[in-house]
Amino acid sequence: MNTQNLTILGSTGSIGASTLDVVSRHPDRFRIFALAGHSQTEKLAAQCLAHRPRYAVTADAARAEELRGLLRLSGCQTEVLHGNQALSDVATAPETDGVMAAIVGAAGLMPTLAAAAAGKTVYLANKETLVVAGSLFMETACTAGARVLPVDSEHNAIFQVLPAGFSGSLKDAGIESIILTASGGPFLDTPREQFAAITPAQAVKHPNWNMGRKISVDSATMMNKGLELIEAHWLFNCPPDKLEAVIHPQSVIHSMVRYADGSVLAQLGSPDMRTPIAYCLGLPERIESGAARLDFATLSDLTFRVPDFERFPCLRLAYRAMHEGGSAPCILNAANETAVAAFLDGRIRFTDIAAAVEYCLDKIPARAAESVAMLLETDREVRTLAERWTNKHRQAA
Ligand code: NAD
Ligand code: MG
């Protein structure tokens, strides 16, 4: 068996830690070439000591110096780099075979795109890459012959139940639609009049999944499902009218594919990201992930509901952006990232997140997504506009 050299972008986050957990179970299969974390220097140092990568990357020079100090004390030889260029450098280095793209937000776009352009195997957790630049990213990966494997649990489930050798044509594969399941988040049954008073602490407490703060808020507003519909649109070349979303509060069925003969194929499992991570890393083999096994003797009912767009306006806005196309999903994403950060800071209310996103979608016209430079410029413009909106609607502390 060939050992795979991995670069993990966002190693200090939730997906990064789950990836390292899976990797630790298979020392014969994987070697860590580079780890990249933004600001949790001590956590990154501990990861370096455990996995002895050739490189570690931090956000800036001060954190790099701090990390060097910590590593020197323990006699660790890892070389420390910093900044955005270093992220792309380690992701495209000739020694890197596969890149786990697990940075949160549009900040993950450039190194993930660089990995695709260099023809690496891209393990894609960073859904924002596809939301912001789906068409350009998929084209780049295709031209460079890069394999893009979906880590997001829904997309991983779909990937697992697509026919072998799926070419990107739903029609040829006899597929009627792709069905994404959604947990509905912590506020599925909360009375609507209480939404404005929801606190960050309540919003990040997901009933089934243990995730980073930004994606936890996205799950609570259901923007996460909206971003995932756009992600599925690009990954599986699936038109918006062939994408369904259904609420399934238990998060046991991770998503489904509906075929022309009436069959629906689903992938089931415990809500543990180590399963889709192990699936991607092990392909074509199935490898141990450490996830708890589903126990059908104790499993509760599996239930389903139709999503309510009034309760979850972010889902409606994501559909709108997907239909508008071009730079609209980039506008949606930048406004959402800015508003979620302001909400987590206690500056705006939970219900303001959707309001800020809608304001930006109304204010900035969508244009053709011609280049990454144009999308990055749009991203900056929207963040400024959204920041201004959040300042205007600032809550008294
Ligand atoms: P997290 O907040 O736990 O971790 C984010 C990681 O990104 C950290 O390592 C952080 O240091 C790094 N980072 C943050 N900002 C950065 C920047 N500006 N530059 C460089 N690095 C930066 O997030 P997470 O929950 O692990 O999610 C990571 C990505 O995976 C997100 O795109 C999320 O949507 C996706 N995802 C997560 C889950 C999950 O269960 N956590 C599931 C599916 C998809
Ligand atoms: Mg998901």
Coordinates of N, CA, C and O and ligand atoms in Angstrom, one line a residue, residues 9-16 36-40 59 84 87 101-105 107-108 125-128 151-154 209-215 218 224 228 273, ligand 1:
L9 N -5.5 21.8 5.7 CA -5.8 23.2 5.9 C -6.9 23.4 6.9 O -8.0 22.8 6.7
G10 N -6.7 24.0 8.0 CA -7.7 24.2 9.1 C -7.6 23.0 10.0 O -8.6 22.5 10.5
S11 N -6.4 22.6 10.3 CA -6.2 21.4 11.2 C -6.7 21.6 12.6 O -7.0 20.6 13.3
T12 N -6.7 22.8 13.1 CA -7.1 23.0 14.5 C -8.7 23.1 14.7 O -9.1 23.2 15.8
G13 N -9.4 23.1 13.6 CA -10.9 23.1 13.7 C -11.5 21.8 13.9 O -10.8 20.7 14.1
S14 N -12.8 21.7 13.9 CA -13.5 20.5 14.1 C -13.3 19.4 13.1 O -12.9 18.3 13.4
I15 N -13.3 19.8 11.8 CA -13.0 18.8 10.7 C -11.6 18.4 10.7 O -11.2 17.2 10.6
G16 N -10.7 19.4 11.0 CA -9.3 19.1 11.1 C -9.0 18.1 12.1 O -8.2 17.1 11.9
A36 N -2.1 23.3 8.9 CA -2.3 24.8 8.9 C -3.5 25.1 9.8 O -4.6 24.6 9.7
G37 N -3.2 26.0 10.8 CA -4.2 26.5 11.7 C -4.1 28.0 11.7 O -3.0 28.6 11.5
H38 N -5.2 28.7 12.1 CA -5.1 30.2 12.0 C -4.5 30.7 13.3 O -3.4 31.4 13.2
S39 N -5.1 30.5 14.4 CA -4.6 31.2 15.6 C -4.5 30.4 16.9 O -4.0 30.9 17.9
Q40 N -5.0 29.2 16.9 CA -4.8 28.3 18.1 C -3.4 27.7 18.1 O -3.3 26.5 17.8
A59 N -1.5 32.0 10.8 CA -2.0 33.2 10.1 C -1.0 34.3 9.9 O -0.9 34.9 8.8
N84 N -1.2 33.7 3.7 CA -2.0 33.0 2.7 C -1.2 32.3 1.6 O -1.5 31.2 1.2
L87 N -0.2 28.9 2.7 CA -1.3 27.9 2.6 C -1.3 27.3 1.2 O -1.4 26.1 1.1
A101 N -9.4 20.2 2.7 CA -9.7 21.7 2.7 C -10.8 21.9 3.8 O -12.0 21.7 3.6
A102 N -10.3 22.3 5.0 CA -11.2 22.4 6.1 C -11.0 23.8 6.8 O -11.3 23.9 8.0
I103 N -10.6 24.8 6.1 CA -10.7 26.1 6.6 C -12.2 26.5 6.5 O -12.9 26.1 5.6
V104 N -12.6 27.4 7.5 CA -14.0 27.8 7.4 C -14.1 29.1 6.6 O -13.3 30.0 6.7
G105 N -15.1 29.2 5.8 CA -15.4 30.4 5.1 C -14.7 30.6 3.8 O -13.9 29.8 3.3
A107 N -12.3 32.3 3.2 CA -10.8 32.3 3.4 C -10.2 31.0 2.9 O -9.0 31.0 2.6
G108 N -11.0 30.0 2.8 CA -10.5 28.7 2.3 C -10.4 28.6 0.8 O -9.8 27.7 0.2
A125 N -14.2 19.9 2.5 CA -15.1 20.2 3.6 C -15.6 21.6 3.4 O -16.7 22.0 3.7
N126 N -14.7 22.5 2.9 CA -14.9 23.9 2.8 C -16.0 24.2 1.7 O -15.6 24.5 0.6
K127 N -17.2 24.1 2.1 CA -18.3 24.3 1.1 C -18.4 25.7 0.5 O -18.8 25.9 -0.6
E128 N -17.8 26.7 1.3 CA -17.9 28.0 0.8 C -17.1 28.2 -0.5 O -17.4 29.0 -1.3
V151 N -16.5 15.8 1.5 CA -16.4 15.5 2.9 C -17.7 15.8 3.6 O -18.2 15.1 4.5
D152 N -18.4 16.9 3.2 CA -19.7 17.3 3.8 C -20.6 16.1 3.8 O -20.7 15.4 2.8
S153 N -21.2 15.8 5.0 CA -21.8 14.5 5.2 C -22.9 14.2 4.1 O -23.1 13.1 3.7
E154 N -23.7 15.2 3.8 CA -24.8 15.1 2.8 C -24.2 14.7 1.4 O -24.7 13.8 0.8
W209 N -24.9 17.4 15.9 CA -23.5 17.5 15.4 C -22.7 18.4 16.3 O -23.2 19.4 16.8
N210 N -21.4 18.1 16.4 CA -20.5 18.9 17.1 C -19.6 19.6 16.1 O -18.7 19.0 15.5
M211 N -19.8 20.9 15.9 CA -19.1 21.6 14.7 C -18.5 22.9 15.2 O -18.8 23.4 16.3
G212 N -17.8 23.6 14.2 CA -17.3 24.9 14.5 C -18.5 25.9 14.7 O -19.6 25.6 14.3
R213 N -18.2 27.1 15.2 CA -19.2 28.0 15.6 C -20.0 28.6 14.4 O -21.2 28.7 14.4
K214 N -19.2 28.9 13.3 CA -19.9 29.5 12.1 C -20.9 28.5 11.5 O -22.1 28.9 11.3
I215 N -20.5 27.3 11.3 CA -21.4 26.3 10.6 C -22.5 26.0 11.6 O -23.7 25.7 11.2
D218 N -25.0 28.6 11.0 CA -25.6 28.4 9.7 C -26.6 27.3 9.8 O -27.7 27.3 9.1
N224 N -27.0 26.8 6.3 CA -26.1 25.7 6.0 C -26.8 24.8 4.9 O -26.1 24.4 3.9
E228 N -25.4 24.2 1.1 CA -25.2 22.8 0.7 C -26.0 22.5 -0.6 O -25.5 21.7 -1.4
M273 N -18.5 13.1 11.7 CA -17.9 13.4 10.5 C -16.7 12.5 10.2 O -16.2 12.5 9.1
Ligands
NAD1 P1 -13.9 25.4 12.7 O1 -14.3 26.8 13.0 O2 -14.0 24.4 13.8 O3 -12.4 25.4 12.1 C1 -12.0 26.2 11.1 C2 -10.5 26.1 10.8 O4 -10.2 27.1 9.8 C3 -9.6 26.3 12.0 O5 -8.5 25.4 11.9 C4 -9.1 27.7 11.8 O6 -7.8 27.9 12.4 C5 -9.1 27.8 10.3 N1 -9.3 29.2 9.9 C6 -10.3 30.1 10.2 N2 -10.1 31.2 9.6 C7 -9.0 31.1 8.8 C8 -8.4 32.0 7.9 N3 -8.8 33.3 7.7 N4 -7.3 31.6 7.3 C9 -6.8 30.4 7.5 N5 -7.4 29.5 8.3 C10 -8.5 29.9 9.0 O7 -14.8 24.9 11.5 P2 -15.3 23.5 11.1 O8 -16.6 23.2 11.7 O9 -14.1 22.5 11.2 O10 -15.6 23.7 9.5 C11 -14.6 23.8 8.5 C12 -15.3 23.8 7.1 O11 -15.9 22.5 7.0 C13 -16.4 24.8 7.0 O12 -16.4 25.2 5.6 C14 -17.6 24.0 7.2 O13 -18.8 24.5 6.5 C15 -17.2 22.6 6.7 N6 -18.0 21.5 7.3 C16 -17.9 21.3 8.6 C17 -18.6 20.3 9.2 C18 -18.5 20.0 10.7 O14 -19.1 19.0 11.2 N7 -17.8 20.7 11.5 C19 -19.4 19.4 8.4 C20 -19.5 19.7 7.1 C21 -18.7 20.7 6.5

